Short mmCIF file of C-alpha atoms and ligand atoms in Angstrom, two decimals:
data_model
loop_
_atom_site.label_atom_id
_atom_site.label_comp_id
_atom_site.label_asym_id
_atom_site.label_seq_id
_atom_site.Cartn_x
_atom_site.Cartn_y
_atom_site.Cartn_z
CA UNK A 1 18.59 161.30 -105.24
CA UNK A 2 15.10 162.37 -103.54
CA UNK A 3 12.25 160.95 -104.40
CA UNK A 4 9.66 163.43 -105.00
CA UNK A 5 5.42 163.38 -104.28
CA UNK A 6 3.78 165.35 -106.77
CA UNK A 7 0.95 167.09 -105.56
CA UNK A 8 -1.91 164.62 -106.97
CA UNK A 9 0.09 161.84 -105.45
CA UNK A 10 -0.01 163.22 -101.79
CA UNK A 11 -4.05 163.87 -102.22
CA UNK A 12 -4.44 160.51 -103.14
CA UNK A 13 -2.11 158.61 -100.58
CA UNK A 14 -4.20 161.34 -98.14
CA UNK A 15 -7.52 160.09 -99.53
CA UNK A 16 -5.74 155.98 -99.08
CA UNK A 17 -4.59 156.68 -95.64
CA UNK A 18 -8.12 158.37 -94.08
CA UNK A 19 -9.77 154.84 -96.07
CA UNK A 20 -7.05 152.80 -94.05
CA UNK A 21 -8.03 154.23 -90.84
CA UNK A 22 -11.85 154.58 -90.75
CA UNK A 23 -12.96 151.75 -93.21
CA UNK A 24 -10.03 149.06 -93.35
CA UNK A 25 -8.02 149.11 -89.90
CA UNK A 26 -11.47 148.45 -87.81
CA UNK A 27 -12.40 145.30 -90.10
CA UNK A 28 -9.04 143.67 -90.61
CA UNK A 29 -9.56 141.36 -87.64
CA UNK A 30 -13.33 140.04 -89.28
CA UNK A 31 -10.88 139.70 -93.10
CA UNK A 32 -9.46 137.24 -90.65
CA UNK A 33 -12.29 135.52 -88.97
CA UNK A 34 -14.09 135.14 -91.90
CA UNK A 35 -11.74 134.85 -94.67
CA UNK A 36 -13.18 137.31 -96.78
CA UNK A 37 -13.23 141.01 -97.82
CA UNK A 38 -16.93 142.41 -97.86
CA UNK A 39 -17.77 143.63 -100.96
CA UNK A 40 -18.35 147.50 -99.99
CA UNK A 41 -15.49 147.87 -99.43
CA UNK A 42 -14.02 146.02 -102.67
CA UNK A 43 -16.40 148.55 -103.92
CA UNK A 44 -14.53 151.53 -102.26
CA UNK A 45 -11.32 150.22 -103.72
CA UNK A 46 -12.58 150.41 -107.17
CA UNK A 47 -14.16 153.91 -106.46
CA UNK A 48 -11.17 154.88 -105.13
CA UNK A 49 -9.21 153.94 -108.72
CA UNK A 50 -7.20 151.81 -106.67
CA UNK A 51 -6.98 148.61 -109.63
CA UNK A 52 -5.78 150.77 -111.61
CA UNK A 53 -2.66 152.09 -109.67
CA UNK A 54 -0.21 151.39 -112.33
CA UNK A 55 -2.08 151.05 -115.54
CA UNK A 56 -1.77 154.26 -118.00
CA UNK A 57 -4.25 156.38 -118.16
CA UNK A 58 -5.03 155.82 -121.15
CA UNK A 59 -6.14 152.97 -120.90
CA UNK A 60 -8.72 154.33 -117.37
CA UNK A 61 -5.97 153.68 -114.31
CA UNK A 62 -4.46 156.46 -112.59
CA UNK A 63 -0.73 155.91 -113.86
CA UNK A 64 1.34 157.03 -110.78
CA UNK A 65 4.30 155.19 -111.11
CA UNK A 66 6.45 152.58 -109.38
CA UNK A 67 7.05 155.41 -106.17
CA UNK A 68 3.18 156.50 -105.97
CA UNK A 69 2.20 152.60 -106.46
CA UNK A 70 4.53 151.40 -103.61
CA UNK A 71 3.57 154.16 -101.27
CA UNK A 72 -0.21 153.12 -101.30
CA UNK A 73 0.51 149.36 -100.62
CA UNK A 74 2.49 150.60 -97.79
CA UNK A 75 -0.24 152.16 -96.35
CA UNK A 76 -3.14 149.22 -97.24
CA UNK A 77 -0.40 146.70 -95.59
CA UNK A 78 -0.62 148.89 -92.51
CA UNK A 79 -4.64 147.11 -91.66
CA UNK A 80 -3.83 143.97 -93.68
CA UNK A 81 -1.66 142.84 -96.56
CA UNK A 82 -5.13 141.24 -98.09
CA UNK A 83 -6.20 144.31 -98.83
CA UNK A 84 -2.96 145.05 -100.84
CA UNK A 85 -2.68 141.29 -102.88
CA UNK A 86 -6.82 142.21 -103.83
CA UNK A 87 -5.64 145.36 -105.96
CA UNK A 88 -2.21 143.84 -106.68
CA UNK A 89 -3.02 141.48 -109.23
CA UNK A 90 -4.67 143.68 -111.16
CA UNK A 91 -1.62 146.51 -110.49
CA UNK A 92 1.05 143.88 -110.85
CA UNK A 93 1.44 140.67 -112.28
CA UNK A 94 -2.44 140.41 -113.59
CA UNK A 95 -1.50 143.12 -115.98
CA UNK A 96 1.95 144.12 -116.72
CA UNK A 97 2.33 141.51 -119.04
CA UNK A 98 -0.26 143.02 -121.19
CA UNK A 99 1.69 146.74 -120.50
CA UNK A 100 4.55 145.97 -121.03
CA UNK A 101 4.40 143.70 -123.86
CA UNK A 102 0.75 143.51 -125.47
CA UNK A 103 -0.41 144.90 -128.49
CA UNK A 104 -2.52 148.02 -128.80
CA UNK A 105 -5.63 145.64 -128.86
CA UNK A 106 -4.90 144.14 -125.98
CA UNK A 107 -4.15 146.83 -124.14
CA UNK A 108 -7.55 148.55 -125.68
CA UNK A 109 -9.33 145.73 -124.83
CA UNK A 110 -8.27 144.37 -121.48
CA UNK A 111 -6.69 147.57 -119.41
CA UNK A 112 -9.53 149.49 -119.11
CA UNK A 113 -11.64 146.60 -117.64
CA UNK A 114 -8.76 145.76 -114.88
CA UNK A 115 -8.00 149.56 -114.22
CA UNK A 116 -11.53 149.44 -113.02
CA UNK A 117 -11.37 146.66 -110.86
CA UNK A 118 -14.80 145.11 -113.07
CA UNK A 119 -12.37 142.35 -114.08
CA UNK A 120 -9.57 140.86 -112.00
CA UNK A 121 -6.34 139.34 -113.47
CA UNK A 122 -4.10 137.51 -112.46
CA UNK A 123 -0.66 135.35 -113.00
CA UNK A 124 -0.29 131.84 -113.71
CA UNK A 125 3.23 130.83 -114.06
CA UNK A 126 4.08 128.39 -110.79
CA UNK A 127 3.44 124.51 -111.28
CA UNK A 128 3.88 121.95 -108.73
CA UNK A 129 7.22 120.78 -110.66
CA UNK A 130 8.48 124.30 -111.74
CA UNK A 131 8.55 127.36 -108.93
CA UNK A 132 12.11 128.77 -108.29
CA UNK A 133 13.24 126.90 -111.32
CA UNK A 134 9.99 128.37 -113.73
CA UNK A 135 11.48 127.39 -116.76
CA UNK A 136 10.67 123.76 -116.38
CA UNK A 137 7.13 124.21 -116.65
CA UNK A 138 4.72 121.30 -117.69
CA UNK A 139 1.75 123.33 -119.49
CA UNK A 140 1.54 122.84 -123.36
CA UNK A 141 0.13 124.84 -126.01
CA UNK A 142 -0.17 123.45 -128.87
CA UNK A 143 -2.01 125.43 -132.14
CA UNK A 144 -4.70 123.74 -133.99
CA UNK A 145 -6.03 126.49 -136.53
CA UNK A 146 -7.20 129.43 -134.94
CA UNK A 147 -6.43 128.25 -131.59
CA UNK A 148 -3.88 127.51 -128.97
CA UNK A 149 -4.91 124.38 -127.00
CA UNK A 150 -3.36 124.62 -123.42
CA UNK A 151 -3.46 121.27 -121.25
CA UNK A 152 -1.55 121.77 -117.87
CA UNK A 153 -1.67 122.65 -114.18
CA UNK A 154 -0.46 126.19 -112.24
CA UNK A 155 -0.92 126.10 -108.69
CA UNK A 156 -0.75 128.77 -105.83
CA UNK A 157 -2.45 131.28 -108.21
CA UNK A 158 -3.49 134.33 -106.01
CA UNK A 159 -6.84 135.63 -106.80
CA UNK A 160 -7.51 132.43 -108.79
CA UNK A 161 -10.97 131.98 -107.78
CA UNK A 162 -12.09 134.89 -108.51
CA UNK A 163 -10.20 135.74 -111.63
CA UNK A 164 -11.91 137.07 -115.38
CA UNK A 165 -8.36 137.33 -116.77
CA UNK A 166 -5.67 135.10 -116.57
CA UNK A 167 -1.59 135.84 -117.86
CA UNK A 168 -0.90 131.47 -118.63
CA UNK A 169 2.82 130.62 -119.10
CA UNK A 170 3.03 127.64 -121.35
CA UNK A 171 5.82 125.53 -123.46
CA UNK A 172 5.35 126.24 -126.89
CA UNK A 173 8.42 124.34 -127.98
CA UNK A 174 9.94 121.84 -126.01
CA UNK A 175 13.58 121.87 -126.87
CA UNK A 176 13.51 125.94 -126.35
CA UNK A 177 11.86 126.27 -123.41
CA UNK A 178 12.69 129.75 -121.77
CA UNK A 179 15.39 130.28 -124.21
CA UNK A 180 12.46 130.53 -127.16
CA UNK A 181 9.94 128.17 -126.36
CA UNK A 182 7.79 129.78 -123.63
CA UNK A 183 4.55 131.76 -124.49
CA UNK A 184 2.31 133.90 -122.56
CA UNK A 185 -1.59 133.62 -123.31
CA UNK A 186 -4.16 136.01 -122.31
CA UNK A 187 -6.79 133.72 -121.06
CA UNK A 188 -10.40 134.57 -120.16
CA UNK A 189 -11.79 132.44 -117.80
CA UNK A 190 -14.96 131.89 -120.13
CA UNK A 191 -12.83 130.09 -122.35
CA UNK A 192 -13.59 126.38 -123.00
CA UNK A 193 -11.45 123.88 -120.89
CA UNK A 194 -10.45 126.39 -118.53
CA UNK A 195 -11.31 125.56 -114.82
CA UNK A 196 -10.38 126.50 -111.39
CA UNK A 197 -9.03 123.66 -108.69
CA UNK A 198 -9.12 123.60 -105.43
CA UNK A 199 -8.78 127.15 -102.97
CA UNK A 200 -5.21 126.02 -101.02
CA UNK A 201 -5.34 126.28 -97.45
CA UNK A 202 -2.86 128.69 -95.88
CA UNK A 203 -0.84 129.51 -92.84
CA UNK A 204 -2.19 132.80 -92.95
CA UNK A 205 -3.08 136.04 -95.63
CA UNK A 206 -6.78 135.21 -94.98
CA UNK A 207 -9.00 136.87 -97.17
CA UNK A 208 -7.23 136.37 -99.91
CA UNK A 209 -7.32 133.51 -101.84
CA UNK A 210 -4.80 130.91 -103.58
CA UNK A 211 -5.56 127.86 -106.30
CA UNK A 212 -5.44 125.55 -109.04
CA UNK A 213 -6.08 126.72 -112.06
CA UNK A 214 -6.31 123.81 -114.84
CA UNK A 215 -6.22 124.04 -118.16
CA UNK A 216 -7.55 120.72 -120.49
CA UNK A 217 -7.32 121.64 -123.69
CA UNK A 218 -8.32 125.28 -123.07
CA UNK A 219 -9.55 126.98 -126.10
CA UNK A 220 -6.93 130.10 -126.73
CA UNK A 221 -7.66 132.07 -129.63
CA UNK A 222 -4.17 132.85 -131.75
CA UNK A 223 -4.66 136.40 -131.46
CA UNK A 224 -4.19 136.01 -127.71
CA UNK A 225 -0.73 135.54 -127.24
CA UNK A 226 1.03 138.59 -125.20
CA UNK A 227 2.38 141.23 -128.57
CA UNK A 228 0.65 138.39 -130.93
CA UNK A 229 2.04 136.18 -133.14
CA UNK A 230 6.30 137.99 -132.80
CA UNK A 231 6.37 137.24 -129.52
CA UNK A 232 5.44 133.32 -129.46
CA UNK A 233 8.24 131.71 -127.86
CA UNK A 234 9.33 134.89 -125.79
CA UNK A 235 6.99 135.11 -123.01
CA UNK A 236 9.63 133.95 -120.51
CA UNK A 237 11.60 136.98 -120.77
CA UNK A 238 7.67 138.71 -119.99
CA UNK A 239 7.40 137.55 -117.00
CA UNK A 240 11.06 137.79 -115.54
CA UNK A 241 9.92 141.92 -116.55
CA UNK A 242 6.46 141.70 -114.50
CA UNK A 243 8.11 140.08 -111.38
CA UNK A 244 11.51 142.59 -111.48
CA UNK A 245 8.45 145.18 -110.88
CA UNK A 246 6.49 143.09 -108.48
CA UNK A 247 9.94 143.20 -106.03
CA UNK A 248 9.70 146.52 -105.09
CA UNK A 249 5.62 146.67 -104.58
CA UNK A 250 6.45 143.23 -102.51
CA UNK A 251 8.92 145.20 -100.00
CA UNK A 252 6.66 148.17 -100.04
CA UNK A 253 3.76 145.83 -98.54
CA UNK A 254 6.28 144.02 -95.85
CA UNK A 255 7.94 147.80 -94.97
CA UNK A 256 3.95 148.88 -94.38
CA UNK A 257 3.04 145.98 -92.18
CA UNK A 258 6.26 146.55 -89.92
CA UNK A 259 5.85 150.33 -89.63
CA UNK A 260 2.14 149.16 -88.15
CA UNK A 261 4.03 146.74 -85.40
CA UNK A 262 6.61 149.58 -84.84
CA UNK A 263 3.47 151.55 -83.63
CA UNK A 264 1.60 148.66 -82.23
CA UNK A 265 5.00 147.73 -80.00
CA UNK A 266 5.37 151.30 -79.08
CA UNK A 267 1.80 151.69 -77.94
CA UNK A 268 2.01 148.65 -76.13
CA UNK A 269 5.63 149.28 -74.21
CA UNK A 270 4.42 152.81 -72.83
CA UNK A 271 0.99 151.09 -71.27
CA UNK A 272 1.86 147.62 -70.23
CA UNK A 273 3.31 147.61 -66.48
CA UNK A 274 5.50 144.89 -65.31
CA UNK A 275 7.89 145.50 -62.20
CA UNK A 276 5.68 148.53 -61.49
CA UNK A 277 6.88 150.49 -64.53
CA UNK A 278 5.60 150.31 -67.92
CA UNK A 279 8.10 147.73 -69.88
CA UNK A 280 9.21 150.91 -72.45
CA UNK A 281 11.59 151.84 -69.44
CA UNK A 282 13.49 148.47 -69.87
CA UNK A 283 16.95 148.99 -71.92
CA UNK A 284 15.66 145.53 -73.59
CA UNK A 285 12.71 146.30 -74.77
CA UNK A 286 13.91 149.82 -75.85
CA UNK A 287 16.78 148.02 -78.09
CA UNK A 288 15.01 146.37 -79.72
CA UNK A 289 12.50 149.34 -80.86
CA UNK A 290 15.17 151.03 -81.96
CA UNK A 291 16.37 148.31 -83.85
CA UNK A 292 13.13 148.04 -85.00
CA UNK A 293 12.92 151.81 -86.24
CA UNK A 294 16.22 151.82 -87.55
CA UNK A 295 15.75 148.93 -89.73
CA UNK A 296 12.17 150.46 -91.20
CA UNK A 297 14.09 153.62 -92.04
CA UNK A 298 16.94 151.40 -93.80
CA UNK A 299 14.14 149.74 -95.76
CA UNK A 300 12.16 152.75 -96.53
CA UNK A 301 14.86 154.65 -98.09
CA UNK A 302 16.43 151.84 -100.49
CA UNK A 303 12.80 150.97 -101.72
CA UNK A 304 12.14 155.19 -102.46
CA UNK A 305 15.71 154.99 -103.82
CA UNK A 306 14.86 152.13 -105.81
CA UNK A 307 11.38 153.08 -107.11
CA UNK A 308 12.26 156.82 -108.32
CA UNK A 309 15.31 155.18 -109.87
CA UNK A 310 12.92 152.74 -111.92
CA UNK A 311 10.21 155.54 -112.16
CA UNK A 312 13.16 157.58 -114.05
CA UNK A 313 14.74 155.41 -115.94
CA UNK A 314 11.31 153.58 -117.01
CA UNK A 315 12.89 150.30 -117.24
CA UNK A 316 13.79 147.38 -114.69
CA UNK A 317 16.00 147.54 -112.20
CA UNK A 318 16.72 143.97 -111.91
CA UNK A 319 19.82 144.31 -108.67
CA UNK A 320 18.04 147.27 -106.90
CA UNK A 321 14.53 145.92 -107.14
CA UNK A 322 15.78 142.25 -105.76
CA UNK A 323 17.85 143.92 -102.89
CA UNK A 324 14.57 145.95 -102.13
CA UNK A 325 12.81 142.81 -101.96
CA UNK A 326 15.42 140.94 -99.90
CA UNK A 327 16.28 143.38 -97.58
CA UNK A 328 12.24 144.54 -96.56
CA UNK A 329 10.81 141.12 -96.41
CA UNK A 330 13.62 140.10 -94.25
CA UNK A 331 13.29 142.55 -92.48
CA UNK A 332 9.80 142.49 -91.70
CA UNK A 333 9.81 139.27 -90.61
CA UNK A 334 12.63 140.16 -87.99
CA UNK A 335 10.45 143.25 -87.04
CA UNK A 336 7.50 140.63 -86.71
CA UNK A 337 9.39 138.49 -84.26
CA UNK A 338 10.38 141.39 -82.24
CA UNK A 339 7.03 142.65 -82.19
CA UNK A 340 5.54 139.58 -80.81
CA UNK A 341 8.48 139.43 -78.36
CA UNK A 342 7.77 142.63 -76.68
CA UNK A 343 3.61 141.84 -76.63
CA UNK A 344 5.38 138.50 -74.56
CA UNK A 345 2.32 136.34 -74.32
CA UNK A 346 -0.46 138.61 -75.79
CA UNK A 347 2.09 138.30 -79.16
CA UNK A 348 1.13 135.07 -79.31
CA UNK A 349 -3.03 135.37 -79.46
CA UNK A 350 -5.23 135.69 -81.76
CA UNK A 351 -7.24 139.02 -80.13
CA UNK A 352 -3.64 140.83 -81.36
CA UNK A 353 -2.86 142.13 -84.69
CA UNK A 354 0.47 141.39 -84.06
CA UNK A 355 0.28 137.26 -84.06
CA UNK A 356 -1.99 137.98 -87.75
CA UNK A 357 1.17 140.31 -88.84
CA UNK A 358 3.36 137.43 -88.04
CA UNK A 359 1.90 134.82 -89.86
CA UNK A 360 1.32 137.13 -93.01
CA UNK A 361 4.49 138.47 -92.94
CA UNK A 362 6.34 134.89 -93.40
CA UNK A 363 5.27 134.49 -97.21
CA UNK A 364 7.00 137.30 -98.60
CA UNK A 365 10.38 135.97 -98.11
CA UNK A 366 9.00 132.93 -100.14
CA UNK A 367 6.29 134.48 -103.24
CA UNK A 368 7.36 136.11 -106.39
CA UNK A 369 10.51 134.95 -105.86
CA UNK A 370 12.49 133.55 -102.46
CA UNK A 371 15.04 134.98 -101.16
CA UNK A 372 17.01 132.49 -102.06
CA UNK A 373 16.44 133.43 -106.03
CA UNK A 374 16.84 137.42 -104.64
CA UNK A 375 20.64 136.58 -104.04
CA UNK A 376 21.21 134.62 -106.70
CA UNK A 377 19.84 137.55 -108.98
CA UNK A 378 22.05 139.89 -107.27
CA UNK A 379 25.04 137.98 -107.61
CA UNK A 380 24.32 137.63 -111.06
CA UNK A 381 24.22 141.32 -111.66
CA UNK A 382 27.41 141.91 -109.67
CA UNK A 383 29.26 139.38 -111.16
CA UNK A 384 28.21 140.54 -114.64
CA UNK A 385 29.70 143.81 -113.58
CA UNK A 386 26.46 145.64 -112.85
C1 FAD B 401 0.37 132.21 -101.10
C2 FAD B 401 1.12 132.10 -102.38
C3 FAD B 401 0.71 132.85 -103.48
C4 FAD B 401 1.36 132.72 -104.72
N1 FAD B 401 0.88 133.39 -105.81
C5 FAD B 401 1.39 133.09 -107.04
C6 FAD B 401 0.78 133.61 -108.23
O1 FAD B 401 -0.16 134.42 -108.18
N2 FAD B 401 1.25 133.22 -109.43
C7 FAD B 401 2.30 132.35 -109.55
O2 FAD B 401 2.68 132.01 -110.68
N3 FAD B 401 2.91 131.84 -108.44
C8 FAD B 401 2.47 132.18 -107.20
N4 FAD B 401 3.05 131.66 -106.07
C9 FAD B 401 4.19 130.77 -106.22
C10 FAD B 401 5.50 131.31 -105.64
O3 FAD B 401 6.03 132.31 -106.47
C11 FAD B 401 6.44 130.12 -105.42
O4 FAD B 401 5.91 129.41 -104.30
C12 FAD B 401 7.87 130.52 -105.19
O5 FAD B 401 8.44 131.05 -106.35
C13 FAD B 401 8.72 129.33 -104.71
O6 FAD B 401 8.50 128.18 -105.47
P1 FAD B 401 8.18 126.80 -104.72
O7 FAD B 401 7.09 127.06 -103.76
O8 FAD B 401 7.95 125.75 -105.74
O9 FAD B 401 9.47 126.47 -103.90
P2 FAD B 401 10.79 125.74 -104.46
O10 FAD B 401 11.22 126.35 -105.73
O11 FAD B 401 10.55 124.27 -104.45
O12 FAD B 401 11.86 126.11 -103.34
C14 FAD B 401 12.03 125.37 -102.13
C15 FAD B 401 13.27 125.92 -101.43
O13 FAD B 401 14.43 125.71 -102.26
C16 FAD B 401 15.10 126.95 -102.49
N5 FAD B 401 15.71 126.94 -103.81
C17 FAD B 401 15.14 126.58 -104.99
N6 FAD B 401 16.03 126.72 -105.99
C18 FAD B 401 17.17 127.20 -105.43
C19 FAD B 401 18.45 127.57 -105.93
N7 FAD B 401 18.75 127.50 -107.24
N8 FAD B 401 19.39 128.02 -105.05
C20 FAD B 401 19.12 128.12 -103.73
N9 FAD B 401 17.93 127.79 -103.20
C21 FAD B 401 16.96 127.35 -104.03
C22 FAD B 401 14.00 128.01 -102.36
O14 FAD B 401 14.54 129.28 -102.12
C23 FAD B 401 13.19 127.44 -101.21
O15 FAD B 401 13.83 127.78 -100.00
C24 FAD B 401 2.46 131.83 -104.83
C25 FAD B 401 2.90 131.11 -103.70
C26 FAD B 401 2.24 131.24 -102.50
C27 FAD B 401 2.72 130.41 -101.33
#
């Protein structure tokens, strides 16, 4: 199967990849220093339609699909994977719970504010108790009249801080949990009792931001559940569908960061001279680029394979979309470690992308899923005969 790039598609990953190079790559390094993106350019993404990748145009995005969508985070992840996690939300798990599931008005209401990057949402389903194992999460709702009251704590919520719009898994029934008894609430963050907690410190992904978000007894009005008032009690089954999509967007962004290091480890094995030849002559350092390159084409192909396959059939792909996931971050991260390897010391400072890469690079094998959960999903499949 070949994937295929409709014309409006390759103008626009043009249009992304000139951005990349003049306005993003030359910054990426102050993201870094000063753990922030400046707001001009958060400004060219929404000029550019980028928070509206995957919403329908409809509702205002640009509605390219799973390939189109995966092929622009490659190239953002190129400067810096903050770039990519500031449009993702509002691509991904910020609002493909309202896509896939909500109701006309809440797709009417809330799409065309996050396909235009005015609001941003997010996704607010991990709790310090429940993250592989999401089921067992703490957060009640509880309806009094009109309203849902939600008392409860999500942590590591990306974009947090800065979120209008948040997607808030909560235990509607305690004896059901994710087999009936989870809901999914469309929360604005105007609401009463909804507050944000402390900004997490990271190992790395500076310039973007993860936190608390708290919820004590948070004012949700009824018609805010995800679909409304059918679809109490199934909002578990909502967000296994937003992550399935968020696995092959996650190995797009790793499989855009390595191609970078590929490049960066290229252009640093034909100029640095050790020996008195440049180290690119050494069989050592030349294995492992090509290990390097073959591994990025591996990874590019599955997640094109993957992404026209769930582009065509319109639904998940639950095994492909975990493999994608699997295989790219894991790979990245090996690409990573090479990359430093052949920068030897330089690798390992801060003046080079490459240490920045490394860092970043280390939580996608962990968020929306570890790998761990990736093979347990694909076992799953296989063993169920799929
Ligand atoms: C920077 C960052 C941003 C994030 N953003 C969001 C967000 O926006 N929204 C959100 O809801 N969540 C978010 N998360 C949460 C993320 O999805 C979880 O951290 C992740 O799912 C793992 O959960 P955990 O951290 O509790 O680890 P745990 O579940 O405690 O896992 C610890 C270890 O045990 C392994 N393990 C657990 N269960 C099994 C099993 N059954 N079999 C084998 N191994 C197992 C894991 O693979 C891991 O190696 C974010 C996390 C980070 C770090």
């Amino acid at each position: 199967m070949e994937h295929e790039i409709p014309e409006s598609l390759a103008l626009m990953l043009e249009t992304v990849r000139r951005f990349v190079k003049q306005d993003l790559e030359p910054i990426s390094k102050q993201v870094e220093d000063e753990d922030r993106i400046p707001d001009n350019i958060v400004q060219t993404m929404r000029d550019l339609g980028l928070f509206g990748l995957s919403i329908p145009e409809q509702y205002g995005g640009l509605g390219i699909g799973v390939l189109g969508e995966c092929m622009v985070y490659e190239e953002l992840s190129r400067a810096n994977a903050c770039f990519r996690t500031r449009i993702g939300t509002n691509n991904g798990i910020g609002s493909q719970g309202i896509v896939i599931d909500g109701t006309e008005e809440q797709k009417g209401h809330y799409l065309p504010r996050l396909a235009s990057g005015e609001w941003i949402g997010v996704f607010a389903l991990t709790e310090p108790e429940a993250g592989s194992d999401a089921a067992n999460i703490q957060t009640t709702a509880e309806k009094r009249g009109d309203f849902w009251m939600l008392n409860g704590r999500k942590h590591f919520i990306t974009n947090g801080d800065i979120a209008d719009l948040a997607t808030v898994f909560a235990v509607t029934n305690k004896t059901e949990k994710a087999k009936g008894g989870i809901t999914a609430f469309l929360v604005e963050k105007t609401f009463p009792g909804f507050y944000v907690g402390a900004i997490e410190r990271k190992m790395g992904m500076r310039g973007s931001h993860t936190c608390e978000l708290l919820f004590d007894d948070c004012q949700v009005p009824a018609e805010n559940v995800i679909g409304g008032l059918s679809m109490v009690g199934k909002g578990f089954k909502t967000a296994m569908k937003v992550l399935d999509k968020g696995r092959l967007t996650m190995g797009a962004s790793a499989l855009g960061s390595a191609q970078r290091l590929l490049e960066l480890s290229l252009d640093y094995a034909r100029q640095r001279v050790q020996f008195g030849r440049p180290i690119g002559e050494f069989q050592a350092i030349q294995f492992m680029l090509a290990d390097m390159a073959t591994q990025i084409y591996a990874g590019r192909r599955m997640l094109y394979h993957a992404a026209t396959l769930r582009d065509r059939k319109g639904t998940a792909v639950v095994k492909e979309a975990s493999m994608v996931k699997l295989f790219c971050t894991e790979m990245a991260n090996r690409i990573a470690d090479m990359a430093v390897q052949i920068h030897g010391g330089m690798g390992y400072m801060k003046d080079f992308p490459v240490e920045r890469f490394y860092r970043d690079l280390r939580l996608t094998r962990i968020y929306e899923g570890t790998s761990e959960i990736q093979r347990l999903v694909i076992a799953r499949e296989l063993l169920k005969g799929k």
